[in-house]
Short mmCIF file of C-alpha atoms in Angstrom, two decimals:
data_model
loop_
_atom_site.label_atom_id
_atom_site.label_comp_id
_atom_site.label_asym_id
_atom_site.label_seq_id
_atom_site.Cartn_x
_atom_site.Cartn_y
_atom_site.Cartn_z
CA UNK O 1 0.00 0.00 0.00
CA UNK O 2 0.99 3.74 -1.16
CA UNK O 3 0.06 7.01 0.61
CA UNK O 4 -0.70 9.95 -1.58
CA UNK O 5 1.41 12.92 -0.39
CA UNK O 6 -2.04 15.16 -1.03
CA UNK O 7 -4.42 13.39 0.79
CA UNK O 8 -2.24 11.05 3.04
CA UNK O 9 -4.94 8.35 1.69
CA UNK O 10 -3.72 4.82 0.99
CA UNK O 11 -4.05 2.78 -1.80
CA UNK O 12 -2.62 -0.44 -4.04
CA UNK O 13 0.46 0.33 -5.85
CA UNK O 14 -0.83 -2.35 -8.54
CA UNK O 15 -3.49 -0.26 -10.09
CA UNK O 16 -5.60 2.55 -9.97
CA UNK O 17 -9.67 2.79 -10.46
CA UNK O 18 -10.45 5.93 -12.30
CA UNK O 19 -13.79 6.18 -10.70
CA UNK O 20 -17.37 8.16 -12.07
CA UNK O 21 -20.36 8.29 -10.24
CA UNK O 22 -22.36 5.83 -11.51
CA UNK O 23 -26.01 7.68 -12.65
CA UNK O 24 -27.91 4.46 -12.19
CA UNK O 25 -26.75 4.78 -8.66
CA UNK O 26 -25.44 1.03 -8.54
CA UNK O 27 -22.13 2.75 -6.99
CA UNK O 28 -18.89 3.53 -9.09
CA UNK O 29 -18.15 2.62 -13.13
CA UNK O 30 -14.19 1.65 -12.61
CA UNK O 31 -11.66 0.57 -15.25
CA UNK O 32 -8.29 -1.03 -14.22
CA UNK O 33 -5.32 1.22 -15.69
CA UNK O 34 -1.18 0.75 -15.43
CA UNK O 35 -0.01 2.59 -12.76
CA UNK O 36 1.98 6.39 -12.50
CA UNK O 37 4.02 7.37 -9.59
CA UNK O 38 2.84 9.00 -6.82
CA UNK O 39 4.24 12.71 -7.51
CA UNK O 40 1.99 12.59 -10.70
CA UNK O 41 -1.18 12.61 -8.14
CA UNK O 42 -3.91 15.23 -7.97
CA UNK O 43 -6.25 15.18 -5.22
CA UNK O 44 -9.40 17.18 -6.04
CA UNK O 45 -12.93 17.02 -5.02
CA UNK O 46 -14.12 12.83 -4.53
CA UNK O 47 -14.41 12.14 -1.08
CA UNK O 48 -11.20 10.38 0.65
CA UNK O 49 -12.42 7.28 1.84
CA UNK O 50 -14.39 5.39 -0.98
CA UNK O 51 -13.39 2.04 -1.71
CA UNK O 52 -13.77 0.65 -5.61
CA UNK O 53 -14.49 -3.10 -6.11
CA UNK O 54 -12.39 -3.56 -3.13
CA UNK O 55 -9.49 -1.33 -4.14
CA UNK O 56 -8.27 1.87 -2.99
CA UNK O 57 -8.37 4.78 -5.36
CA UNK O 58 -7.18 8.51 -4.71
CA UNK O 59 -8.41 11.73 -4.56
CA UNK O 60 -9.68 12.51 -8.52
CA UNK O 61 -7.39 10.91 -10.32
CA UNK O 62 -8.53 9.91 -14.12
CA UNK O 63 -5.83 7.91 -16.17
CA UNK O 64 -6.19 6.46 -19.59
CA UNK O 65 -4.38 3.61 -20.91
CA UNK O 66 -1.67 4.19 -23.99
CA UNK O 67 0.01 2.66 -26.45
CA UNK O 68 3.54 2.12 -24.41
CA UNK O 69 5.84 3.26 -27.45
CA UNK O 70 3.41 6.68 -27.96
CA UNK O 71 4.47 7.51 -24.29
CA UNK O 72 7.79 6.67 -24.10
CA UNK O 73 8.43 8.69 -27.44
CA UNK O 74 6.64 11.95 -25.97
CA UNK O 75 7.32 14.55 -23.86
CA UNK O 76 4.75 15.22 -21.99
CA UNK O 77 6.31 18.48 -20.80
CA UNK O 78 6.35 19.50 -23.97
CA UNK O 79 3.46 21.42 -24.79
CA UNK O 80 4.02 21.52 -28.69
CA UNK O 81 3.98 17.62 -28.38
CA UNK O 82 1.15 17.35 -25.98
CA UNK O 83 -0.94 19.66 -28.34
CA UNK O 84 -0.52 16.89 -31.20
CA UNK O 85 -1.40 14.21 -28.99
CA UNK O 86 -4.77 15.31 -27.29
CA UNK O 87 -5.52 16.61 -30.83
CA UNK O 88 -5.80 12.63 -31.84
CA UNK O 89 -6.88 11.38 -28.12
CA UNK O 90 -8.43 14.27 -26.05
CA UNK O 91 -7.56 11.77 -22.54
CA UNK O 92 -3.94 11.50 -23.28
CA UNK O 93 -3.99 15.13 -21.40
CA UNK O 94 -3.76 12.97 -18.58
CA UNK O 95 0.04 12.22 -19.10
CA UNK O 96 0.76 15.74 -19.14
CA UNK O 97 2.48 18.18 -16.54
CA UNK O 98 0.06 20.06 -14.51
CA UNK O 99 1.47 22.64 -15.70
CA UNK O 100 -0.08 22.05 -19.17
CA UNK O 101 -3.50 21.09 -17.03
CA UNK O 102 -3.82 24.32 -16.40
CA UNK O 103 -2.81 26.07 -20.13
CA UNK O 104 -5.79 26.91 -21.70
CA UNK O 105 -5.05 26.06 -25.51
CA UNK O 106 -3.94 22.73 -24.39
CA UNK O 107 -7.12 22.06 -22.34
CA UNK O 108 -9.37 23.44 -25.25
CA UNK O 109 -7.49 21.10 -27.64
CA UNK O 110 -8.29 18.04 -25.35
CA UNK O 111 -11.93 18.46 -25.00
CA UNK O 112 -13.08 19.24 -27.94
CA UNK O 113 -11.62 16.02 -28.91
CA UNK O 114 -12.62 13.91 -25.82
CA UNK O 115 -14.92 16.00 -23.19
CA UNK O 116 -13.93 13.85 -20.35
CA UNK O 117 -10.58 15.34 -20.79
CA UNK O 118 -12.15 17.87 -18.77
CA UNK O 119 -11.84 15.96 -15.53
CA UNK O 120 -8.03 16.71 -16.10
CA UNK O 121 -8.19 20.77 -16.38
CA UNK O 122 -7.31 22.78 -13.40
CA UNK O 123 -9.53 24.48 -11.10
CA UNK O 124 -9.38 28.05 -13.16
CA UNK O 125 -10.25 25.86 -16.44
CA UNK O 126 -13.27 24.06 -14.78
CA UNK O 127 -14.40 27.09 -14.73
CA UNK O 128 -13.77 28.33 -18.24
CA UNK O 129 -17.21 28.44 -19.49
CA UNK O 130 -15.85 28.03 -23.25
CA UNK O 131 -13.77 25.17 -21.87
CA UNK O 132 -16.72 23.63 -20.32
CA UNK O 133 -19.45 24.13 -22.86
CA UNK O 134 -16.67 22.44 -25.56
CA UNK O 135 -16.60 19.64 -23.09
CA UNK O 136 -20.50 19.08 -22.34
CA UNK O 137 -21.19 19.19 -26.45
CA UNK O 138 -18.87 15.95 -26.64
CA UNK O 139 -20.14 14.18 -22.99
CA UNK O 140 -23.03 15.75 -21.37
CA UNK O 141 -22.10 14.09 -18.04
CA UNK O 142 -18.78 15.83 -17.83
CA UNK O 143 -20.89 18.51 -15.99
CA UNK O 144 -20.02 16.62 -13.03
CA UNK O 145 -16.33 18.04 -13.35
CA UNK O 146 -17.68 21.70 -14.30
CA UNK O 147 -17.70 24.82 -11.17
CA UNK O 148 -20.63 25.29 -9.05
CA UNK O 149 -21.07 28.76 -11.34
CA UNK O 150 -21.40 27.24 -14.47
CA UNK O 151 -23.34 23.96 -12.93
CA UNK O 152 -25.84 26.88 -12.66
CA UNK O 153 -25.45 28.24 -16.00
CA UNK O 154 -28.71 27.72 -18.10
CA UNK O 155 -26.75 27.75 -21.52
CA UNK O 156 -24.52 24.98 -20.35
CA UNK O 157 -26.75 22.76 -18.60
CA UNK O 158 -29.49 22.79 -21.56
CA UNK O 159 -26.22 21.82 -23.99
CA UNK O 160 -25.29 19.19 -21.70
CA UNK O 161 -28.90 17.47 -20.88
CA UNK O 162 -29.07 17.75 -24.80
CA UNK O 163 -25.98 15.58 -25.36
CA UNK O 164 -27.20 13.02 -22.42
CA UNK O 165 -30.25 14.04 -20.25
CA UNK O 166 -28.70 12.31 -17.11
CA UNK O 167 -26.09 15.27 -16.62
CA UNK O 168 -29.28 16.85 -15.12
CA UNK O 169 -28.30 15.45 -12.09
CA UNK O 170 -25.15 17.15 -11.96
CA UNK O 171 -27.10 20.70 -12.00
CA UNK O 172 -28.19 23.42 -9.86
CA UNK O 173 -31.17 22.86 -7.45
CA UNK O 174 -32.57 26.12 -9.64
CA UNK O 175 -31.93 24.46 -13.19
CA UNK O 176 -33.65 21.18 -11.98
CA UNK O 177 -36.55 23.45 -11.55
CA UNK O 178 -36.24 25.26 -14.61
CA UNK O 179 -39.08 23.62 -17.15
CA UNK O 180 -37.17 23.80 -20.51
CA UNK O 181 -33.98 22.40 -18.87
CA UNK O 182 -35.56 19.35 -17.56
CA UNK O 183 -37.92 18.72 -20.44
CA UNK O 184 -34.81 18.82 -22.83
CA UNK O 185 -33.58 16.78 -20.45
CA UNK O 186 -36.38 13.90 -20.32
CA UNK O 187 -36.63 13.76 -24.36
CA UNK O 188 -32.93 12.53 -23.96
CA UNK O 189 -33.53 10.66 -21.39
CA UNK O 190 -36.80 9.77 -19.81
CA UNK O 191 -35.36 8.70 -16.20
CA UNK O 192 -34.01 11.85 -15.58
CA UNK O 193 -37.05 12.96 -14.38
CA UNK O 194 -36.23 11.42 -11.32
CA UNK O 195 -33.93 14.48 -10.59
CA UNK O 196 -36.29 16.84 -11.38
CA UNK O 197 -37.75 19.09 -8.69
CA UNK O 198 -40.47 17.90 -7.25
CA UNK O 199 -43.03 20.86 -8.78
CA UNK O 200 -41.93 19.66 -12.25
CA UNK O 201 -42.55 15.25 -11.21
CA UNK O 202 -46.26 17.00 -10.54
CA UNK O 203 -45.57 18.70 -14.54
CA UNK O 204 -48.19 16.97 -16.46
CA UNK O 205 -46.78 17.81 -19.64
CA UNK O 206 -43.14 16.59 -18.48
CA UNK O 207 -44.57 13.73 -16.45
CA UNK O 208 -46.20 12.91 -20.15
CA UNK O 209 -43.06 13.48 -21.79
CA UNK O 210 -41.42 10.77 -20.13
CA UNK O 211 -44.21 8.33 -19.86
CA UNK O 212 -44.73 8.11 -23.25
CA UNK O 213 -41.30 7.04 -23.99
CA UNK O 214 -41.01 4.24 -21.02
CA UNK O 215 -44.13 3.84 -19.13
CA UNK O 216 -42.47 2.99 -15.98
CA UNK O 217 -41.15 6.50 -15.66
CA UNK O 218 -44.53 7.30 -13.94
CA UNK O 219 -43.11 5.73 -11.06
CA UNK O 220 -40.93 9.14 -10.78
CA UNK O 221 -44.37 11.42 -11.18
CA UNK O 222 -45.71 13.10 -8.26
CA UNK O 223 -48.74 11.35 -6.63
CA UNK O 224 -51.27 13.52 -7.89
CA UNK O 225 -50.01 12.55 -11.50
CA UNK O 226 -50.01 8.56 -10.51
CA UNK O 227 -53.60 8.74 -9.75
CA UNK O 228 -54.65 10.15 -12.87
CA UNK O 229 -55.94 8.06 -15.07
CA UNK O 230 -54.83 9.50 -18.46
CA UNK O 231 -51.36 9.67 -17.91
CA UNK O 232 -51.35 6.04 -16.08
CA UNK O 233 -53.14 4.90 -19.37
CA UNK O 234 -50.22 6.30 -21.41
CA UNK O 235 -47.73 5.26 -19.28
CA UNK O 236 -49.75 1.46 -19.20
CA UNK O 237 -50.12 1.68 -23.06
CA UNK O 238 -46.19 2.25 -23.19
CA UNK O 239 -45.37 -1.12 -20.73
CA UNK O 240 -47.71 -3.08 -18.63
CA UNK O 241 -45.75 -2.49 -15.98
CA UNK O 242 -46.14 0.76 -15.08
CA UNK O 243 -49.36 -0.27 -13.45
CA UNK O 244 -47.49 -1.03 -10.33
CA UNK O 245 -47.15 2.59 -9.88
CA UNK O 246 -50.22 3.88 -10.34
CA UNK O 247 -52.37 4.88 -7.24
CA UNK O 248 -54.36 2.14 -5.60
CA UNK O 249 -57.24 2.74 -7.31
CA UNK O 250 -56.41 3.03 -10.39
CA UNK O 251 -54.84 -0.08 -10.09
CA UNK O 252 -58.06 -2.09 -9.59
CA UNK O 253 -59.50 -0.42 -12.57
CA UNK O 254 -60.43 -3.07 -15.10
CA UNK O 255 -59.77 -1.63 -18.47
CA UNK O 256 -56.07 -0.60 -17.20
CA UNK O 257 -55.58 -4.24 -15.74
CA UNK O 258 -56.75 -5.88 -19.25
CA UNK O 259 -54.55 -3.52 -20.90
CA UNK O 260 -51.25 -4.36 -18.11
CA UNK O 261 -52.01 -7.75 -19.10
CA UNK O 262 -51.60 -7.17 -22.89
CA UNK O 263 -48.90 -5.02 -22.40
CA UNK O 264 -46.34 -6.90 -20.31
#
């Protein structure tokens, strides 16, 4: 076991996890990588003390495996050589200095190739809202990486649920209130309603949104919206299913339960 000097966490010298929250909340998407030495570590905002699949990972820190002769040959110093390579692989900014985390033509470069890159930028950068929207037009969920500011910034979240709806999770408690955001966000993506506020789950028009795409969506609606019958008959129509979540009584009405049974 290995201590990071930033965090004074320990972990396996045999691998690292990079580590994402997992939207379906079944815990943390991992991806075994070669390992980099310790003084290449950057600590940044995932809590200390999570384990993944029964491994130790630190702080932030994203890695992406290479072909071995590509990073022996470059200098990853080197911004002129750096540039060339995120140009063809946006994550290979993860070899680089942090000094060239934090240059802002480099950074650019890297996510509008790859916009997970963005989980490399510095602070400052994360917080570049051209950097940022770049990033969220390539992977929506990179949001999760973006600054509180921006995480609030309408322009960015609505091109971010656009690319994948679920990013909606990773924005302000105002945007997740914010009807155009969320319904953008549910044609993507019809479970994201489950992180909508809970005025917009009682939205008939985004409840129907969502519904009519997977029926079992309603179980995210509000319970007003459960017990009515139209929507429960769209949602029914959609999968046979989504009776389960309907109110009580409209779950002993006949025509729905004739039409569950067809449906399932």
């Amino acid at each position: 076991m290995t201590t990071c000097k930033e965090c004074k966490f320990s972990f396996s010298e045999d691998h690292f996890y990079p580590a994402t929250p997992s939207i379906s909340g079944q815990g943390w998407a991992t991806m075994e990588i070669p390992p980099r030495t310790i003084e290449e570590l950057k600590c940044r905002r995932y809590p200390k003390s999570e384990i993944v699949s029964g491994k130790y990972w630190c702080g932030e820190f994203v890695a992406r495996t290479g072909e071995a002769d590509q990073q022996e040959q470059t200098d990853w110093s080197d911004k002129k050589q750096v540039l060339e390579a995120v140009r063809k692989d946006g994550l290979a900014l993860g070899y680089s200095s942090n000094e060239l985390w934090a240059d802002r033509e480099v950074v650019l470069e890297a996510v509008k190739q790859n916009g997970r890159a963005l989980c490399y930028a510095s602070e400052e950068l994360r917080a570049d809202r051209d950097v940022v929207l770049e990033a969220v037009r390539q992977d929506g969920n990179i949001l999760y990486y973006a600054s509180e500011e921006l995480q609030a910034d309408r322009e960015v979240v609505l091109e971010a649920v656009r690319q994948d709806g679920r990013a909606l999770c990773y924005a302000s408690n105002g945007l997740r209130d914010d009807r155009e955001v969320v319904l953008a966000a549910v044609k993507e993506n019809v479970f994201t309603l489950r992180y909508a506020s809970k005025e917009l789950r009682a939205d008939r028009e985004v409840v129907l949104e969502a519904v009519k795409s997977y029926g079992s969506a309603l179980y995210y609606a509000s319970k007003e919206l459960r017990a009515d019958r139209d929507i429960v008959l769209v949602a029914v129509t959609r999968s046979g299913h989504a009776l389960m979540y309907a109110s009580e009584e409209l779950q002993k009405d006949p025509e729905l339960i004739e039409l569950a049974g067809r449906k399932r």
